[in-house]
XYZ file of C-alpha atoms in Angstrom:
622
model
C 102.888 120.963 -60.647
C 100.562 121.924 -63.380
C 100.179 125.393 -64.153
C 96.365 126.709 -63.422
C 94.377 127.374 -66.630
C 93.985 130.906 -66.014
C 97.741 131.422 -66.282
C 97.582 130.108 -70.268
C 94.799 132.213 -71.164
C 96.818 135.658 -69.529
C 99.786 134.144 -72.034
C 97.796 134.691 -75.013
C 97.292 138.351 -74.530
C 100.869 139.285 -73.623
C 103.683 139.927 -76.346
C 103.575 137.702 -79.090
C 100.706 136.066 -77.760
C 97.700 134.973 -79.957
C 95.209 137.767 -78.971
C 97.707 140.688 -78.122
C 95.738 143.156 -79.112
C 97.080 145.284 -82.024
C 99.678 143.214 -83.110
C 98.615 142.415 -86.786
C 97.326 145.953 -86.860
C 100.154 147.262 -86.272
C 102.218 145.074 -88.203
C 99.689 146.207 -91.375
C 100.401 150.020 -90.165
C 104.024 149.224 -91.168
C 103.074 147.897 -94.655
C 101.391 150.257 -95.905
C 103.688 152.736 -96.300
C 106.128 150.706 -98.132
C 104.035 149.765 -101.049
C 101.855 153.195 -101.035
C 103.467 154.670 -103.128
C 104.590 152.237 -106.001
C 100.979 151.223 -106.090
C 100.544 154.432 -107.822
C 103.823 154.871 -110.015
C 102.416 151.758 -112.261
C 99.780 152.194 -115.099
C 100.081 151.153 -118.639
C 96.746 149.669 -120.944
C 96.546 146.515 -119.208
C 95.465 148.119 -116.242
C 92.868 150.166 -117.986
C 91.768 147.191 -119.486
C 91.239 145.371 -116.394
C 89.731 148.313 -114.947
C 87.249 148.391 -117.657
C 87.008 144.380 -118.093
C 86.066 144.839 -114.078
C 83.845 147.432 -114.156
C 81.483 144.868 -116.023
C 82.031 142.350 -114.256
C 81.064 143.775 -110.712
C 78.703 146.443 -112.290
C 76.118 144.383 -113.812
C 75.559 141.736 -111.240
C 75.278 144.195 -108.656
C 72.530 145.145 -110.428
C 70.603 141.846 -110.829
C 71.300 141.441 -106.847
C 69.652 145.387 -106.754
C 66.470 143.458 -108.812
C 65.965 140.903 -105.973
C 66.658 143.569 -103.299
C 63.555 145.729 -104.939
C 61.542 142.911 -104.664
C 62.516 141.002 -101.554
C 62.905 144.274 -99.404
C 59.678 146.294 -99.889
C 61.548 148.566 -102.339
C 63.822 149.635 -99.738
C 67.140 148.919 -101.765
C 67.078 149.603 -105.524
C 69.502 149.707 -108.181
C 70.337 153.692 -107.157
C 71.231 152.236 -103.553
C 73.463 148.907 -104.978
C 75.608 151.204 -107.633
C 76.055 153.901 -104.996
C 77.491 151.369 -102.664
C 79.262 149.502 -104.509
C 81.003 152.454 -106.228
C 81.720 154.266 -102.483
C 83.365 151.258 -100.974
C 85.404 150.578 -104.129
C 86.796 153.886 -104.131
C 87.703 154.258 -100.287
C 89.298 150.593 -100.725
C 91.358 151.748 -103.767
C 92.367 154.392 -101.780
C 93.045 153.327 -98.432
C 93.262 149.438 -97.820
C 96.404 147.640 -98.216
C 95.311 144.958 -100.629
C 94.031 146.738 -103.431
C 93.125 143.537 -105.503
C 90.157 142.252 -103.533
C 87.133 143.841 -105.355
C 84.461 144.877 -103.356
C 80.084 144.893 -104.050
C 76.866 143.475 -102.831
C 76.673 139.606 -102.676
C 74.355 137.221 -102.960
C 74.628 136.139 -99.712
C 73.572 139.182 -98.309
C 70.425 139.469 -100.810
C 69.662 136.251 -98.634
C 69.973 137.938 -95.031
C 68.417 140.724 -96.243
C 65.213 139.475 -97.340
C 65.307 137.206 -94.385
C 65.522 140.426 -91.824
C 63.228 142.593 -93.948
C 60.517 139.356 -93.106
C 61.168 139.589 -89.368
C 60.907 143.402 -89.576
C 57.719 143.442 -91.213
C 55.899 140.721 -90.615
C 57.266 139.828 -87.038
C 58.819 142.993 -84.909
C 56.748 145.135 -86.879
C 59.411 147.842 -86.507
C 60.754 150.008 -89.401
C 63.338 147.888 -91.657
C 66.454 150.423 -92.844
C 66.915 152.143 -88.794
C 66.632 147.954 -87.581
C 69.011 147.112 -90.508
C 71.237 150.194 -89.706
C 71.848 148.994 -86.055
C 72.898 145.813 -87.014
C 75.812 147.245 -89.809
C 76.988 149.487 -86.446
C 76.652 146.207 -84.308
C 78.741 144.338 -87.571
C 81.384 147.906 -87.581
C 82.405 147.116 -83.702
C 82.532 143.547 -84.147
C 84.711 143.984 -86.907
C 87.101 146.325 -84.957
C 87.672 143.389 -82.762
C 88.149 140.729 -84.728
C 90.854 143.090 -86.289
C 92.120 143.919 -82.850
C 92.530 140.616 -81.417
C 94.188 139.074 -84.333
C 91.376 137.079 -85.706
C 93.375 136.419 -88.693
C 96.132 134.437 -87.654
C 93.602 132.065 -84.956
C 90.572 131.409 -88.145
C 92.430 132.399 -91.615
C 95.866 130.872 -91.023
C 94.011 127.026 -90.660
C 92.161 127.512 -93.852
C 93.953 125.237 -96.820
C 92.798 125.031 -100.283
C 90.349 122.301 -99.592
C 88.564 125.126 -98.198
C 88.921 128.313 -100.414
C 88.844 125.350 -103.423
C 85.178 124.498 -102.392
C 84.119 128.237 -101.813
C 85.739 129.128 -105.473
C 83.962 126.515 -107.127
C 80.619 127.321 -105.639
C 80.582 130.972 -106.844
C 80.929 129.430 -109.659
C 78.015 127.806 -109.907
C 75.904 130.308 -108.296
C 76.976 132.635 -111.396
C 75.857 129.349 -113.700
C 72.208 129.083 -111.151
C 72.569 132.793 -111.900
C 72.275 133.300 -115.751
C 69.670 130.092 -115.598
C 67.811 132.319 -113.520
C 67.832 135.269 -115.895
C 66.378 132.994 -118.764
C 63.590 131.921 -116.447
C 62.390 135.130 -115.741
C 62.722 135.745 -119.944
C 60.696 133.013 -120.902
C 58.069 134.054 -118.022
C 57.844 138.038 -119.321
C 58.691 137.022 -122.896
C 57.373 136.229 -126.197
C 58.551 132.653 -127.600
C 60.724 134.671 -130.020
C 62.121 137.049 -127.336
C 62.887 134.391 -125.496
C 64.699 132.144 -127.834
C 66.671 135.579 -129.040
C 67.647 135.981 -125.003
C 68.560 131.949 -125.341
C 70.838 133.377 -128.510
C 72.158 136.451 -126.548
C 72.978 134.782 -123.423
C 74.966 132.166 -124.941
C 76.682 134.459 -127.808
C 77.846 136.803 -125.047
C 79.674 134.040 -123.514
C 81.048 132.918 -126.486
C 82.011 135.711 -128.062
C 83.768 136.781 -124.820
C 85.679 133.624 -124.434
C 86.511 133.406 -128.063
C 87.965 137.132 -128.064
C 90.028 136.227 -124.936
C 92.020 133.697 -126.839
C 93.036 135.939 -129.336
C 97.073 136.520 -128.526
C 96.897 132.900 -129.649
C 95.727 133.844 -133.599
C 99.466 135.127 -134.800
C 99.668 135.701 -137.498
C 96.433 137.168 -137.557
C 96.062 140.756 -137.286
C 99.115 142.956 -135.946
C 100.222 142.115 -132.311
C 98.403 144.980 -130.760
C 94.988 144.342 -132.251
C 95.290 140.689 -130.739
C 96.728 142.496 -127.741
C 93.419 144.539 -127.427
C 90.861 142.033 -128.295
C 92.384 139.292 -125.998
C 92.332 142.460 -123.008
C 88.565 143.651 -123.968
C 87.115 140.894 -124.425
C 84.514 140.751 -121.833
C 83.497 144.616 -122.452
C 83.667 144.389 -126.448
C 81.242 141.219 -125.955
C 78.687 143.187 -123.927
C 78.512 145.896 -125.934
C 77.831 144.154 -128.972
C 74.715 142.821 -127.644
C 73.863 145.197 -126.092
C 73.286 147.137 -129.530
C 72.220 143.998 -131.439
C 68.742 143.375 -130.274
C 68.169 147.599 -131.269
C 69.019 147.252 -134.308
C 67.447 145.511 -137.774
C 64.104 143.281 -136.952
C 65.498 142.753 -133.901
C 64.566 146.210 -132.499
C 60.658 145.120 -133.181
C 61.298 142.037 -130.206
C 60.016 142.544 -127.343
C 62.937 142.604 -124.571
C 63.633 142.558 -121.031
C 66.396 145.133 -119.850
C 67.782 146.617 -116.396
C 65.540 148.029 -114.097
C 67.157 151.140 -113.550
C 66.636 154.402 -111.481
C 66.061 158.039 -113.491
C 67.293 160.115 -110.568
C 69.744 160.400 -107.689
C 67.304 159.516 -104.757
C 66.365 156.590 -102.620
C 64.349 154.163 -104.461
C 61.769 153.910 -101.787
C 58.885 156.814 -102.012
C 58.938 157.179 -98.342
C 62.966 158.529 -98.465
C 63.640 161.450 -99.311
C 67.555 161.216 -98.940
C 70.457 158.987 -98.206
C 70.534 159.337 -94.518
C 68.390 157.094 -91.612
C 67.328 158.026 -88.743
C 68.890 155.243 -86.632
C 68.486 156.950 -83.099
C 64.973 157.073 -83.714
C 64.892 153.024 -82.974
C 63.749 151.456 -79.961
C 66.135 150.627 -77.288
C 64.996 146.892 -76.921
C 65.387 146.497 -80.928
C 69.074 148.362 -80.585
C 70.222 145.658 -78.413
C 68.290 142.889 -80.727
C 69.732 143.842 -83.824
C 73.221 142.326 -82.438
C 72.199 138.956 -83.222
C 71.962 139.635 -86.684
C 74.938 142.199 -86.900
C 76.999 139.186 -85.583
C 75.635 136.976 -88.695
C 76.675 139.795 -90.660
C 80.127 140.007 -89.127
C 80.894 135.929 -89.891
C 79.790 136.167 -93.053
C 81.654 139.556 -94.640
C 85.008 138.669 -92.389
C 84.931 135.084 -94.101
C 84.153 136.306 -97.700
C 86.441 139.013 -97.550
C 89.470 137.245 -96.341
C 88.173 134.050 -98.629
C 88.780 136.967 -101.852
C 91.764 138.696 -100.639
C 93.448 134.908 -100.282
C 92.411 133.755 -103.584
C 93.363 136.803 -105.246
C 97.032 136.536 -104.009
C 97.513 132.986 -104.183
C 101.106 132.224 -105.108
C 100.173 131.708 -108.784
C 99.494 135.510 -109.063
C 103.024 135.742 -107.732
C 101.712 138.853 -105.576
C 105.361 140.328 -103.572
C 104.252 143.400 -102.070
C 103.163 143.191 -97.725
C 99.361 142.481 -97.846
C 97.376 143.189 -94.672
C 94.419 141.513 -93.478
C 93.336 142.845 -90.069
C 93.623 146.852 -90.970
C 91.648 145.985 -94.237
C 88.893 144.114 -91.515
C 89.424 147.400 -89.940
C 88.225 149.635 -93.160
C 85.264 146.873 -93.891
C 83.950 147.959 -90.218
C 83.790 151.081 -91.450
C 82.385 151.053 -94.612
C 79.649 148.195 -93.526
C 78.566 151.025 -90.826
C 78.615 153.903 -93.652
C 76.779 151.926 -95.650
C 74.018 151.538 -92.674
C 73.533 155.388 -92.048
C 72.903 155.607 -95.489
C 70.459 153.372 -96.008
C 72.080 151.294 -98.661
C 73.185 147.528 -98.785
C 77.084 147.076 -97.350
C 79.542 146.144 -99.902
C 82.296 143.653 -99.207
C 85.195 140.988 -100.611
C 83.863 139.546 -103.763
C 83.739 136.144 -105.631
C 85.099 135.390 -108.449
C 85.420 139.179 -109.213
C 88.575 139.090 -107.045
C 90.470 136.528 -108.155
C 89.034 137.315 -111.915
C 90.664 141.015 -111.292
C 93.994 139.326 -110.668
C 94.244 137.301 -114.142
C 93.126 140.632 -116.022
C 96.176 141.760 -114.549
C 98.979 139.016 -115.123
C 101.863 139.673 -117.695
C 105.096 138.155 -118.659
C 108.184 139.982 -116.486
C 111.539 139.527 -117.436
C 114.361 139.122 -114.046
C 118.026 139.130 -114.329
C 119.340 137.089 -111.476
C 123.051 137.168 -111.083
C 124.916 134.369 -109.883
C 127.973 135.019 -107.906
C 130.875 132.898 -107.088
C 133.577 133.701 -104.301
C 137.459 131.899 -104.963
C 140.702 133.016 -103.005
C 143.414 133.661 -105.503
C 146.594 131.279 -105.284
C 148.507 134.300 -104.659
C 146.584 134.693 -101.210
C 148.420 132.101 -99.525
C 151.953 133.608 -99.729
C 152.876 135.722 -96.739
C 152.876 139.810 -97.212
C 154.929 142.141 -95.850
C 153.417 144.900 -93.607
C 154.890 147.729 -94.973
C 154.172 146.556 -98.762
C 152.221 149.600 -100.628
C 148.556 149.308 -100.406
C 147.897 148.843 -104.155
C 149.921 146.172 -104.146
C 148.201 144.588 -100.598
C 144.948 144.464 -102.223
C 145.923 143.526 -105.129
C 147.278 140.156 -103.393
C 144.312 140.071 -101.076
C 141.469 140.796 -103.563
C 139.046 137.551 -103.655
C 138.327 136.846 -107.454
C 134.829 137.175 -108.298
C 132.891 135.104 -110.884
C 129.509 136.126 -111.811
C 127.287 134.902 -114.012
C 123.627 136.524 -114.953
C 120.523 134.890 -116.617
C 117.266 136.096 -117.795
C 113.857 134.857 -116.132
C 110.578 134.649 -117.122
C 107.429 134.963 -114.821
C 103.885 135.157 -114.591
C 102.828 137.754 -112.178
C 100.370 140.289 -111.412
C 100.201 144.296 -111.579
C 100.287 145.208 -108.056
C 98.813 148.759 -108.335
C 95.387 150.598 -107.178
C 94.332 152.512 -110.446
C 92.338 149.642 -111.825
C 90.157 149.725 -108.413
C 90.255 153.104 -108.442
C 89.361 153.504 -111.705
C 86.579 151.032 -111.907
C 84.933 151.874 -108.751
C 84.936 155.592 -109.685
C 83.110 154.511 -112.784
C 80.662 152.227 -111.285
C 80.269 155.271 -108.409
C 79.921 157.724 -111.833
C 76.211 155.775 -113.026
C 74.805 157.111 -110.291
C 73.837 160.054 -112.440
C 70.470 160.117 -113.947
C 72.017 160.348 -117.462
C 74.587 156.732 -117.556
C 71.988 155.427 -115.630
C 69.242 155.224 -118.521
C 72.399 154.493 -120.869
C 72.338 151.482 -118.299
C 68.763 150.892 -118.660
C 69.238 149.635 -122.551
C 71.190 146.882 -121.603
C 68.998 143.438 -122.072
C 68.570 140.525 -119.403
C 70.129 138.331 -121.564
C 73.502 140.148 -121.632
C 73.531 139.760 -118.079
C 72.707 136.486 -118.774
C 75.596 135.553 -121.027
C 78.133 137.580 -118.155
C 77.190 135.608 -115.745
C 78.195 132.163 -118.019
C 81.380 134.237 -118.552
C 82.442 134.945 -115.099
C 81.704 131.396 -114.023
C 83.949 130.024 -116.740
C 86.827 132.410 -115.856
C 86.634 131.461 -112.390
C 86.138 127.656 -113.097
C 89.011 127.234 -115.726
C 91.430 128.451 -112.720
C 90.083 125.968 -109.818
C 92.119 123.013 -109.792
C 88.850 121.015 -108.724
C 88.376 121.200 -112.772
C 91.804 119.185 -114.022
C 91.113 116.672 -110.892
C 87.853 116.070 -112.328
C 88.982 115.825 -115.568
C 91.772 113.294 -114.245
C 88.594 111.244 -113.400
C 87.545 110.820 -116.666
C 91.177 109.874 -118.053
C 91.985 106.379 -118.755
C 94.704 105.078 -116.400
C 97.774 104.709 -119.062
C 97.326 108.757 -119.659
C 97.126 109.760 -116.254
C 99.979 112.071 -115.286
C 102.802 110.578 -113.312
C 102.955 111.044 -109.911
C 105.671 111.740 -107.182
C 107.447 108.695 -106.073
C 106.042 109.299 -102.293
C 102.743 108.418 -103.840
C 103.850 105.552 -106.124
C 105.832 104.316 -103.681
C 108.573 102.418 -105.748
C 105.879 100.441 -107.255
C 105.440 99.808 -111.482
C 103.355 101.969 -113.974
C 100.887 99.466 -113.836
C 100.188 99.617 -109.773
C 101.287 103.371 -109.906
C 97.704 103.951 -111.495
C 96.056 103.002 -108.405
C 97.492 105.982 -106.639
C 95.315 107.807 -108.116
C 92.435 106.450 -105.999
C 92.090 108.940 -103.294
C 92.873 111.460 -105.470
C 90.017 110.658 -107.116
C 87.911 110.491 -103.561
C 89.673 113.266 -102.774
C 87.723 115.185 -105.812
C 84.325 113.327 -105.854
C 85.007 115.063 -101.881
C 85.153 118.435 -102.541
C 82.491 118.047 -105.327
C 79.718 116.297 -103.341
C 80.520 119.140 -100.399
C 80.262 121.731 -103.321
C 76.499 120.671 -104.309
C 75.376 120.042 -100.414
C 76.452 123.795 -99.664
C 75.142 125.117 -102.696
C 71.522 123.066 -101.672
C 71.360 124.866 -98.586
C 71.993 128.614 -100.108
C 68.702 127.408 -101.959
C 66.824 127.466 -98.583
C 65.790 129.638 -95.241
C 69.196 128.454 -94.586
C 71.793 130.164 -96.992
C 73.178 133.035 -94.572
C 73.913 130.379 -92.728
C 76.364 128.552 -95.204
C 79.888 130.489 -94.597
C 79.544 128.937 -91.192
C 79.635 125.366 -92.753
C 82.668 126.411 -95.219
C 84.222 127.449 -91.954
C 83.139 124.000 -90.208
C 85.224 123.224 -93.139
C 88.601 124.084 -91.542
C 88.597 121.654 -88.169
C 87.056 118.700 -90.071
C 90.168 119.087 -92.871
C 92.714 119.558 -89.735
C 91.395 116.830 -87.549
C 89.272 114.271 -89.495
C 90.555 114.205 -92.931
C 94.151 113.010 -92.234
C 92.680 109.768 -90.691
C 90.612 109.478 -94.155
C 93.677 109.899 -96.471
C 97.302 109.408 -96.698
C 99.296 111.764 -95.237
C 101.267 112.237 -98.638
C 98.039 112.202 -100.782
C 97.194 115.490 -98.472
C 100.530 116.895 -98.888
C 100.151 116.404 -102.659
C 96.590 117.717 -103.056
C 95.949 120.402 -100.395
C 98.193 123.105 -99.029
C 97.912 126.314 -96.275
C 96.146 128.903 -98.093
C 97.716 132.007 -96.287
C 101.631 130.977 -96.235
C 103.929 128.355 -97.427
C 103.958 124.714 -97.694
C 100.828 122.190 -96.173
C 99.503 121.186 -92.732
C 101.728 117.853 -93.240
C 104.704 119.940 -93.615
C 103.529 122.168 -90.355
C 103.352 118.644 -88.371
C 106.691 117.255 -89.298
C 108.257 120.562 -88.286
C 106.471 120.489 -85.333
C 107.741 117.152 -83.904
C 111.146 118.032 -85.278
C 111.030 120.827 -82.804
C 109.818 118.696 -79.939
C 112.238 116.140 -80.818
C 115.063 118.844 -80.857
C 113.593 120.215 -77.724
C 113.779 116.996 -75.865
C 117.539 116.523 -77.042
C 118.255 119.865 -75.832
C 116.622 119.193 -72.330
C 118.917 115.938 -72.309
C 121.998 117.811 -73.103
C 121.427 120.562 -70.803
C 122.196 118.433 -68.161
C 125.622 117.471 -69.211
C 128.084 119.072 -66.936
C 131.229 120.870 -68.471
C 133.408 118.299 -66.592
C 131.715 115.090 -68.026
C 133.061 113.270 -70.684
C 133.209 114.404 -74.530
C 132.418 110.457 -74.872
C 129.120 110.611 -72.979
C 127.884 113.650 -74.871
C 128.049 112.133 -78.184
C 126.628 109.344 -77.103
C 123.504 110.764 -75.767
C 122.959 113.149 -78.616
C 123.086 109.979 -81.060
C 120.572 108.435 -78.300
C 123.544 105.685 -76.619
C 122.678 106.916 -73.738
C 120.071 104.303 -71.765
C 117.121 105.695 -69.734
C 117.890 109.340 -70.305
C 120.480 109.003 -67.789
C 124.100 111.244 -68.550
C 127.164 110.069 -65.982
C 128.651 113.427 -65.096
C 131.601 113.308 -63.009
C 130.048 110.474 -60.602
C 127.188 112.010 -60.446
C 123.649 110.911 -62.248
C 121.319 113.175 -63.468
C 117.998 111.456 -64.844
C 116.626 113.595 -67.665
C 112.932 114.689 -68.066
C 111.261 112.970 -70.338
C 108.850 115.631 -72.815
């Protein structure tokens, strides 16, 4: 008799069930205090470096998002409003997530929503836009609480594979390429010719510069091993400040240029605010109890992109060891999305490619001795002792001889600490004041420009979507070889044709890339985490009918733990298959025959059916 449906959904809430509540929280609860502290016992100059190399990278495109917000918003959000809240949430992350990698600011994304809700405010409900905006953060705080409390991790974030955080990756990317074209747009609109051609010259030798000083561990024996050291580590920040001071300088300085639009006080950009606090309270009831439909939008999109950056940022090539924590770090973006609300400023959250482009600033060489121990009984062993003989002597005799043997080994891996965070955040949190921000003010469009071409290098070079491509443009005799499951015992010469959906595989992910990126062009961007998370079923259910089950193993793989979804269904119907033997065996009685056993777990027996002392017992079939 089948069990009623009511009775599976009650097993998902009891222990060990999908939606217990608390059960990744309190697993995360657990975590934190064993890598607490040692987060804080590690700092050395690569961390400052990365804190500093970070700091401009999160800092300055905050601030072009804080441009559009001016515009799109009705002056509502400013730069003021985008550095405070991006410097607030950076600090109480640093201090008090688990995963102190993921790097936190005002996306895109979110300019999108914004602008979208400001429209409907103004235009539409004709209702007030920061207390309607400040309901839906709360509405996005509780919603967040539950998604933490029910476990929404392990039923959304443990299905994603790299097919889907591969895609995502590779379209920040080229947002932050749309990005800098952007920027030289709106130069050669507000621009002379010659300004314009000089931000053409700026944007590109920022870049350059930046890339080219990155590479330098590889000039030995130029310079002394420290200088390289430093360049390679500052690359980014000694780039920006160079032109930064370029076009003030010479002839330049008589070119007209395009800088930051910055604040020259610590106040709300808007006229009409006279501090960082809303009245929230003040709102409607009916619009209290509308704003959930947007807080919910809100919610999909910052639980996506923030457990999208803290994956990617801890991907096994970062070799990341310490207990992450995903649904108490929800927990603390709940809380800092409904901060952010009551004060009036845009919410900060999980960042691309600033994440994952935190964790290379931080990977070094580290050096493991692994000893190798091997266990032998001593001939002596086997000669019989007397009980009385002294007990020197009796372990002596008995002693095991021990052979070990150690070896040094070398891997990439990651500084798993919270100072850079810390330190960057409190630095971004720092230009609040009236004075850094008009030091911020000198710093030209183009600059930005040039970062942005920067960032979406660094973040490209590391996407294996790049080498596949490039694979695509390799003649057949140099492709790499593959594994013999995809060759499958066949000659060089047919072995190349492997490659082919590979190669679909790629065009794939590409052609998904651009479609996605289309529709962040339109009404429709908010909209477009939904479709990376659409993403998830069509790679779990449709995909392995497209392609080879071995081509999937090969290319894709789970993006939150080990191995691939191949690997997942072969252990799977092992189970079941062990499962079903057990059953059969189960209903061998201890009187039947040793014979009959073995036959019937090496599948002799016929029909399920085990002769046990006369009797027959049919097994049920599962």
């Amino acid at each position: 008799m089948r069990r009623p449906w009511y009775s599976h959904v009650g097993a998902t809430f009891r222990k060990d069930g999908a939606l217990q509540p608390f059960r990744l929280l309190r697993q995360d609860w657990n975590n934190l205090p064993k890598r607490y502290v040692s987060d804080w016992t590690v700092f050395n100059q690569l961390i400052f470096a990365s804190a500093v190399y970070v700091f401009f990278t999160n800092l300055l495109p905050g601030i072009t998002f804080a441009n559009d917000l001016y515009a799109l918003t009705g002056e509502s959000w400013g730069t003021i409003e985008v550095v405070f809240s991006t410097g607030l949430c950076g600090i109480i992350f640093s201090l008090f997530s688990i995963q102190p990698l993921t790097i936190l600011g005002v996306t895109g994304p979110f300019s999108i929503l914004a602008e979208n809700i400001y429209n409907l405010c103004t235009s539409t409900f004709h209702i007030p836009f920061l207390p309607f905006m400040a309901w839906c953060l709360i509405h996005s705080c509780w919603l967040h609480y539950l998604l933490a409390i029910f476990n929404a991790h392990d039923w959304t974030m443990r299905y994603v594979t790299t097919f889907s955080t591969e895609i995502f990756s590779l379209l920040n990317s080229i947002i932050y390429f749309h990005k800098a074209i952007q920027e030289l747009e709106r130069a050669k609109a507000n621009l002379s010719f010659a300004a314009f051609l000089y931000s053409i010259i700026g944007a590109i030798g920022t870049c350059s510069v930046a890339i080219f000083l990155s590479t330098a561990e590889k000039w030995k024996p130029l310079f002394h091993r420290y200088i390289r050291m430093g360049l390679a580590e500052y690359a980014a920040a000694l780039s920006i400040i160079l032109f930064i001071a370029l076009p003030h300088t010479g002839q330049l300085a008589a070119l007209d240029k395009e800088t930051l639009h910055v604040s020259t006080s610590f106040t709300p950009t808007s006229p009409s605010r006279s501090s960082f606090f809303v009245r929230f309270w003040e709102l409607p009831v009916q619009w209290i109890f509308a704003a959930l439909i947007p807080g919910f939008i809100i919610t999909v999109l910052f639980f996506f992109d923030h457990e999208v950056s803290s994956i990617i940022c801890t991907i096994s090539r970062y070799g990341t060891r310490k207990p992450g924590g995903f649904a108490w770090d929800i927990v603390l973006l709940g809380s800092t999305t409904a901060v952010c609300g009551i004060l009036g400023i845009p919410p900060a959250n999980g960042l691309l490619p600033q994440a994952p482009l935190h964790s290379e600033s931080l990977m070094h060489d580290e050096k493991e001795v692994i000893t190798l121990t091997a266990h032998s009984d001593p001939a002596s062993t086997s000669q019989s002792q007397s009980p009385f003989s002294s007990s020197g002597s009796e372990a002596t005799m008995n002693a095991t001889d021990v052979a070990s043997q150690s070896r040094t080994v070398t891997s990439r891996r990651v500084y798993e600490q919270r100072w850079s965070h810390f330190l960057h955040a409190a630095g971004i949190l720092a230009f609040t004041s009236p004075p850094l921000m008009r030091v911020l003010g000198l710093t030209p469009t183009s600059v930005l420009a040039g970062l942005f071409l920067f960032m979406g290098e660094q973040s490209l070079s590391v996407n294996p979507i790049l080498y596949r491509t490039f694979h695509l443009l390799t003649p057949p005799s140099e492709l790499p070889a593959l594994p013999p499951s995809l060759v499958n015992g066949q000659g060089r010469g047919r072995a190349t044709k492997a490659y082919l959906p590979i190669h679909l595989y790629t065009v794939t992910q590409i052609i998904v890339t651009v479609v996605i990126f289309i529709v962040t062009l339109t009404k429709a961007g908010p909209a477009f985490p939904i479709i990376i998370i659409a993403l998830v079923p069509v790679r779990l259910k449709v995909m392995n009918r497209m392609w080879n089950r071995e081509v999937l193993r090969y290319v894709d793989a789970w993006a939150c733990r080990d191995g691939t979804v191949e690997d997942e269904e072969d252990r799977r119907k092992a189970s079941r298959e062990d499962a079903g033997r057990d059953a059969d065996v189960g209903l061998q009685v201890r009187s039947g025959s040793n014979t009959e056993l073995e036959d019937l777990e090496r599948g002799e027996a016929r029909e399920g059916v085990v002769k046990a002392s006369g009797v027959e017992a049919k097994a049920e079939k599962r």
